[in-house]
PDB file of C-alpha atoms in Angstrom:
ATOM      1  CA  MET E   1      28.776  21.573  38.160  1.00 43.00           C
ATOM      2  CA  THR E   2      31.709  20.985  39.287  1.00 47.00           C
ATOM      3  CA  CYS E   3      31.436  17.390  38.816  1.00 43.00           C
ATOM      4  CA  LEU E   4      30.399  18.093  35.201  1.00 42.00           C
ATOM      5  CA  PHE E   5      34.330  20.103  33.940  1.00 46.00           C
ATOM      6  CA  ALA E   6      35.875  17.515  36.464  1.00 47.00           C
ATOM      7  CA  ALA E   7      34.762  14.645  34.237  1.00 43.00           C
ATOM      8  CA  VAL E   8      35.845  16.681  30.658  1.00 44.00           C
ATOM      9  CA  ALA E   9      39.204  17.396  32.302  1.00 49.00           C
ATOM     10  CA  PHE E  10      39.738  13.635  33.946  1.00 46.00           C
ATOM     11  CA  ALA E  11      38.176  12.715  29.963  1.00 46.00           C
ATOM     12  CA  GLU E  12      40.985  14.894  28.239  1.00 50.00           C
ATOM     13  CA  HIS E  13      44.093  13.436  30.516  1.00 53.00           C
ATOM     14  CA  PHE E  14      43.164   9.899  29.946  1.00 52.00           C
ATOM     15  CA  THR E  15      42.417   9.797  26.035  1.00 55.00           C
ATOM     16  CA  PRO E  16      44.821   7.332  24.902  1.00 57.00           C
ATOM     17  CA  TYR E  17      44.983   8.737  21.215  1.00 61.00           C
ATOM     18  CA  HIS E  18      45.325  11.668  20.133  1.00 67.00           C
ATOM     19  CA  VAL E  19      44.195  11.975  15.829  1.00 65.00           C
ATOM     20  CA  GLY E  20      45.036  16.070  15.767  1.00 70.00           C
ATOM     21  CA  LYS E  21      42.959  17.859  13.118  1.00 74.00           C
ATOM     22  CA  LEU E  22      41.319  15.831  10.387  1.00 79.00           C
ATOM     23  CA  LYS E  23      40.860  17.262   6.954  1.00 83.00           C
ATOM     24  CA  PRO E  24      37.396  17.626   6.372  1.00 84.00           C
ATOM     25  CA  THR E  25      37.377  15.749   3.383  1.00 87.00           C
ATOM     26  CA  ASP E  26      40.153  13.792   1.743  1.00 90.00           C
ATOM     27  CA  SER E  27      38.775  11.755  -1.781  1.00 93.00           C
ATOM     28  CA  VAL E  28      37.827  12.167  -4.552  1.00 95.00           C
ATOM     29  CA  LEU E  29      34.560  11.502  -5.250  1.00 97.00           C
ATOM     30  CA  LYS E  30      33.933   8.793  -8.777  1.00 98.00           C
ATOM     31  CA  VAL E  31      30.523   8.966  -8.630  1.00 98.00           C
ATOM     32  CA  ALA E  32      27.877  12.409  -9.448  1.00 98.00           C
ATOM     33  CA  VAL E  33      23.649  12.700  -9.301  1.00 98.00           C
ATOM     34  CA  GLY E  34      22.357  11.362 -12.153  1.00 98.00           C
ATOM     35  CA  ASP E  35      24.909   7.951 -12.266  1.00 98.00           C
ATOM     36  CA  PRO E  36      23.804   4.429 -11.511  1.00 98.00           C
ATOM     37  CA  ALA E  37      25.082   3.667  -7.851  1.00 98.00           C
ATOM     38  CA  PRO E  38      27.849   1.348  -7.995  1.00 98.00           C
ATOM     39  CA  ASP E  39      25.997  -2.224  -6.307  1.00 98.00           C
ATOM     40  CA  PHE E  40      27.978  -3.949  -3.471  1.00 98.00           C
ATOM     41  CA  GLU E  41      27.402  -6.381  -1.004  1.00 98.00           C
ATOM     42  CA  LEU E  42      28.528  -6.508   2.336  1.00 98.00           C
ATOM     43  CA  PRO E  43      28.040  -8.550   5.806  1.00 98.00           C
ATOM     44  CA  GLY E  44      25.394  -7.149   8.136  1.00 97.00           C
ATOM     45  CA  LEU E  45      25.428  -7.232  12.064  1.00 97.00           C
ATOM     46  CA  ASP E  46      23.364 -10.534  11.628  1.00 94.00           C
ATOM     47  CA  GLY E  47      25.895 -12.313   9.303  1.00 93.00           C
ATOM     48  CA  ASN E  48      23.566 -11.684   6.370  1.00 96.00           C
ATOM     49  CA  LYS E  49      24.796 -10.229   3.206  1.00 97.00           C
ATOM     50  CA  VAL E  50      23.351  -7.108   2.181  1.00 98.00           C
ATOM     51  CA  ARG E  51      22.799  -6.525  -1.870  1.00 98.00           C
ATOM     52  CA  LEU E  52      22.858  -2.664  -2.797  1.00 98.00           C
ATOM     53  CA  SER E  53      20.274  -4.207  -6.052  1.00 98.00           C
ATOM     54  CA  ASP E  54      18.367  -5.891  -3.543  1.00 97.00           C
ATOM     55  CA  TYR E  55      16.331  -2.772  -3.221  1.00 97.00           C
ATOM     56  CA  ARG E  56      15.859  -2.118  -6.994  1.00 97.00           C
ATOM     57  CA  GLY E  57      12.588  -1.439  -8.069  1.00 97.00           C
ATOM     58  CA  LYS E  58      11.193  -1.868  -4.476  1.00 97.00           C
ATOM     59  CA  LYS E  59      12.716   1.069  -2.057  1.00 97.00           C
ATOM     60  CA  ASN E  60      14.521   4.117  -2.026  1.00 97.00           C
ATOM     61  CA  VAL E  61      17.800   3.635   0.338  1.00 98.00           C
ATOM     62  CA  VAL E  62      19.898   5.965   1.943  1.00 98.00           C
ATOM     63  CA  ILE E  63      23.501   5.019   1.937  1.00 98.00           C
ATOM     64  CA  SER E  64      25.687   6.590   4.974  1.00 98.00           C
ATOM     65  CA  PHE E  65      28.739   6.307   5.217  1.00 98.00           C
ATOM     66  CA  VAL E  66      30.690   6.733   8.835  1.00 97.00           C
ATOM     67  CA  PRO E  67      34.669   7.087   9.418  1.00 95.00           C
ATOM     68  CA  ALA E  68      35.220   4.919  12.432  1.00 92.00           C
ATOM     69  CA  ALA E  69      33.221   3.221  14.874  1.00 93.00           C
ATOM     70  CA  TRP E  70      32.976   4.418  18.848  1.00 91.00           C
ATOM     71  CA  THR E  71      33.932   7.979  17.362  1.00 88.00           C
ATOM     72  CA  PRO E  72      32.057  10.890  18.654  1.00 87.00           C
ATOM     73  CA  VAL E  73      30.335  12.178  15.776  1.00 89.00           C
ATOM     74  CA  CYS E  74      29.609   9.009  14.386  1.00 90.00           C
ATOM     75  CA  SER E  75      28.324   7.723  17.603  1.00 91.00           C
ATOM     76  CA  ASP E  76      25.818  10.652  17.805  1.00 91.00           C
ATOM     77  CA  GLN E  77      24.590  10.533  14.058  1.00 94.00           C
ATOM     78  CA  TRP E  78      23.483   7.026  13.895  1.00 96.00           C
ATOM     79  CA  PRO E  79      21.694   6.941  17.116  1.00 94.00           C
ATOM     80  CA  GLY E  80      20.282  10.501  15.983  1.00 94.00           C
ATOM     81  CA  TYR E  81      18.961   8.638  12.815  1.00 96.00           C
ATOM     82  CA  ASN E  82      17.791   5.620  14.883  1.00 96.00           C
ATOM     83  CA  LEU E  83      15.607   7.846  16.290  1.00 95.00           C
ATOM     84  CA  ALA E  84      13.664   9.542  13.070  1.00 95.00           C
ATOM     85  CA  LEU E  85      13.617   6.028  10.989  1.00 97.00           C
ATOM     86  CA  GLU E  86      10.079   6.623  10.419  1.00 97.00           C
ATOM     87  CA  LEU E  87      10.825   9.650   8.302  1.00 96.00           C
ATOM     88  CA  PHE E  88      13.156   7.493   6.046  1.00 97.00           C
ATOM     89  CA  HIS E  89      10.534   4.850   5.852  1.00 96.00           C
ATOM     90  CA  GLY E  90       7.893   7.592   5.377  1.00 96.00           C
ATOM     91  CA  ASN E  91       9.710   8.207   2.051  1.00 96.00           C
ATOM     92  CA  ASN E  92       9.793   4.896   1.069  1.00 96.00           C
ATOM     93  CA  ALA E  93      13.325   4.252   2.164  1.00 97.00           C
ATOM     94  CA  GLU E  94      15.468   2.376   3.486  1.00 97.00           C
ATOM     95  CA  LEU E  95      19.107   3.165   5.978  1.00 98.00           C
ATOM     96  CA  LEU E  96      22.041   1.599   5.096  1.00 98.00           C
ATOM     97  CA  GLY E  97      24.938   2.745   7.365  1.00 98.00           C
ATOM     98  CA  ILE E  98      28.754   1.562   6.588  1.00 98.00           C
ATOM     99  CA  SER E  99      31.720   1.442   7.970  1.00 97.00           C
ATOM    100  CA  ALA E 100      35.164   0.380   7.187  1.00 97.00           C
ATOM    101  CA  ASP E 101      35.317  -1.406  10.713  1.00 97.00           C
ATOM    102  CA  ASN E 102      34.894  -5.164  11.536  1.00 97.00           C
ATOM    103  CA  THR E 103      31.381  -6.786  12.236  1.00 97.00           C
ATOM    104  CA  PRO E 104      32.586  -7.884  15.339  1.00 96.00           C
ATOM    105  CA  SER E 105      33.557  -4.015  16.489  1.00 96.00           C
ATOM    106  CA  GLN E 106      30.452  -2.938  14.749  1.00 96.00           C
ATOM    107  CA  ALA E 107      28.332  -4.879  16.877  1.00 96.00           C
ATOM    108  CA  ALA E 108      30.018  -3.959  19.998  1.00 96.00           C
ATOM    109  CA  TRP E 109      29.517  -0.629  19.615  1.00 95.00           C
ATOM    110  CA  ALA E 110      25.539  -0.512  18.495  1.00 96.00           C
ATOM    111  CA  THR E 111      24.940  -2.739  21.367  1.00 96.00           C
ATOM    112  CA  ALA E 112      26.751   0.127  23.023  1.00 94.00           C
ATOM    113  CA  MET E 113      24.300   2.940  21.529  1.00 94.00           C
ATOM    114  CA  HIS E 114      21.752   0.460  22.687  1.00 94.00           C
ATOM    115  CA  GLY E 115      21.147  -1.666  19.391  1.00 95.00           C
ATOM    116  CA  LEU E 116      20.300   0.127  15.803  1.00 96.00           C
ATOM    117  CA  ASP E 117      17.105  -0.893  13.974  1.00 97.00           C
ATOM    118  CA  PHE E 118      18.934   0.004  10.160  1.00 97.00           C
ATOM    119  CA  PRO E 119      21.419  -2.536   8.182  1.00 98.00           C
ATOM    120  CA  VAL E 120      24.631  -1.862  10.066  1.00 98.00           C
ATOM    121  CA  LEU E 121      27.426  -2.982   6.888  1.00 98.00           C
ATOM    122  CA  SER E 122      30.552  -3.922   7.158  1.00 98.00           C
ATOM    123  CA  ASP E 123      33.347  -2.567   4.541  1.00 98.00           C
ATOM    124  CA  PHE E 124      35.980  -4.213   6.319  1.00 97.00           C
ATOM    125  CA  TRP E 125      37.325  -6.476   3.656  1.00 96.00           C
ATOM    126  CA  PRO E 126      38.263  -6.406   0.687  1.00 97.00           C
ATOM    127  CA  HIS E 127      39.488  -3.063   2.607  1.00 97.00           C
ATOM    128  CA  GLY E 128      36.662  -0.050   2.337  1.00 97.00           C
ATOM    129  CA  ALA E 129      36.327  -1.527  -1.701  1.00 98.00           C
ATOM    130  CA  ALA E 130      32.351   0.132  -1.415  1.00 98.00           C
ATOM    131  CA  ALA E 131      33.519   3.485  -0.121  1.00 98.00           C
ATOM    132  CA  ALA E 132      36.337   3.048  -2.768  1.00 98.00           C
ATOM    133  CA  SER E 133      33.719   2.493  -5.670  1.00 98.00           C
ATOM    134  CA  TYR E 134      31.588   5.536  -4.723  1.00 98.00           C
ATOM    135  CA  GLY E 135      35.264   7.318  -4.142  1.00 98.00           C
ATOM    136  CA  VAL E 136      34.629   8.066  -0.312  1.00 98.00           C
ATOM    137  CA  LEU E 137      37.833   6.240   1.233  1.00 97.00           C
ATOM    138  CA  ARG E 138      39.935   8.452   2.688  1.00 96.00           C
ATOM    139  CA  SER E 139      43.912   7.805   2.541  1.00 94.00           C
ATOM    140  CA  ASP E 140      43.673   6.675   6.388  1.00 92.00           C
ATOM    141  CA  GLY E 141      41.783   3.632   5.732  1.00 94.00           C
ATOM    142  CA  MET E 142      38.693   5.297   7.283  1.00 95.00           C
ATOM    143  CA  THR E 143      35.816   6.380   5.203  1.00 96.00           C
ATOM    144  CA  GLU E 144      34.553   9.761   4.498  1.00 96.00           C
ATOM    145  CA  ARG E 145      31.141  11.171   6.237  1.00 96.00           C
ATOM    146  CA  ALA E 146      28.903  10.927   3.225  1.00 97.00           C
ATOM    147  CA  LEU E 147      25.563  10.249   2.360  1.00 98.00           C
ATOM    148  CA  PHE E 148      24.177   9.148  -0.938  1.00 98.00           C
ATOM    149  CA  ILE E 149      20.766   8.675  -1.608  1.00 98.00           C
ATOM    150  CA  ILE E 150      19.529   6.148  -4.453  1.00 98.00           C
ATOM    151  CA  ASP E 151      16.462   6.191  -5.585  1.00 98.00           C
ATOM    152  CA  THR E 152      13.938   2.476  -6.443  1.00 97.00           C
ATOM    153  CA  LYS E 153      16.036   2.799 -10.057  1.00 97.00           C
ATOM    154  CA  GLY E 154      19.865   2.467  -9.256  1.00 98.00           C
ATOM    155  CA  ILE E 155      20.134   6.359  -9.974  1.00 98.00           C
ATOM    156  CA  ILE E 156      22.029   8.449  -7.071  1.00 98.00           C
ATOM    157  CA  ARG E 157      20.365  11.098  -6.659  1.00 98.00           C
ATOM    158  CA  PHE E 158      22.031  13.005  -3.527  1.00 98.00           C
ATOM    159  CA  ILE E 159      25.574  13.347  -2.439  1.00 98.00           C
ATOM    160  CA  ASP E 160      26.747  15.057   0.769  1.00 97.00           C
ATOM    161  CA  VAL E 161      30.409  14.480   1.580  1.00 96.00           C
ATOM    162  CA  HIS E 162      30.553  16.101   4.861  1.00 93.00           C
ATOM    163  CA  ASP E 163      33.328  17.609   6.819  1.00 93.00           C
ATOM    164  CA  ILE E 164      34.618  14.248   8.457  1.00 92.00           C
ATOM    165  CA  ASN E 165      34.663  16.268  12.481  1.00 90.00           C
ATOM    166  CA  MET E 166      31.167  17.311  11.562  1.00 91.00           C
ATOM    167  CA  ARG E 167      27.750  15.971  11.809  1.00 93.00           C
ATOM    168  CA  PRO E 168      25.213  16.297   8.597  1.00 95.00           C
ATOM    169  CA  ASP E 169      21.900  17.997   8.890  1.00 95.00           C
ATOM    170  CA  LEU E 170      19.193  15.441   9.204  1.00 95.00           C
ATOM    171  CA  GLY E 171      16.458  18.074   7.992  1.00 95.00           C
ATOM    172  CA  VAL E 172      19.135  18.385   4.501  1.00 96.00           C
ATOM    173  CA  LEU E 173      18.779  14.550   4.245  1.00 96.00           C
ATOM    174  CA  ILE E 174      14.967  14.152   4.645  1.00 96.00           C
ATOM    175  CA  HIS E 175      14.162  17.504   2.227  1.00 96.00           C
ATOM    176  CA  GLU E 176      16.014  15.924  -0.606  1.00 96.00           C
ATOM    177  CA  LEU E 177      14.321  12.308   0.003  1.00 95.00           C
ATOM    178  CA  GLU E 178      10.805  14.203   0.574  1.00 95.00           C
ATOM    179  CA  LYS E 179      12.040  15.847  -2.895  1.00 94.00           C
ATOM    180  CA  LEU E 180      11.917  12.098  -4.680  1.00 92.00           C
ATOM    181  CA  GLY E 181       7.848  11.365  -3.716  1.00 83.00           C
ATOM    182  CA  LYS E 182       7.388  14.605  -5.787  1.00 67.00           C
TER     183      LYS E 182
END
């Protein structure tokens, strides 16, 4: 127990970058439930481009925007989704993870998390263009922590722009996905 407290104290003392308290949200949505989802084409970790419209008529899509690679909540959220991929696939859904980080940073981050089995896409350049089209690009250049469910017709069916400092409830997301099958 003493070692744990010593490790926490050490990490707090040597954290090189203090962000202070971040605003829970810092953007204005440009889309609403029932709107067609703005299309995008973004590079993945494998170098291939992924276009949202490629899933139209085939699969539902869950877009998970996260603020930044290497941050504590983001590094907890996506590995959790990775463990739950069967729940996404069982609802005919593909999960797309997007951040405004560049691909090399995302690749190093994904490797440090022992790999992610869903497409991780870079919205780095033009910086945050996909996030901006949904209205979830923050004034500091990060994206909001936001979830969008898009049905097979390309229509937005669920939006959660979440407190940037907190991990969204996976149960709520899966419940919303299950509604598409009913």
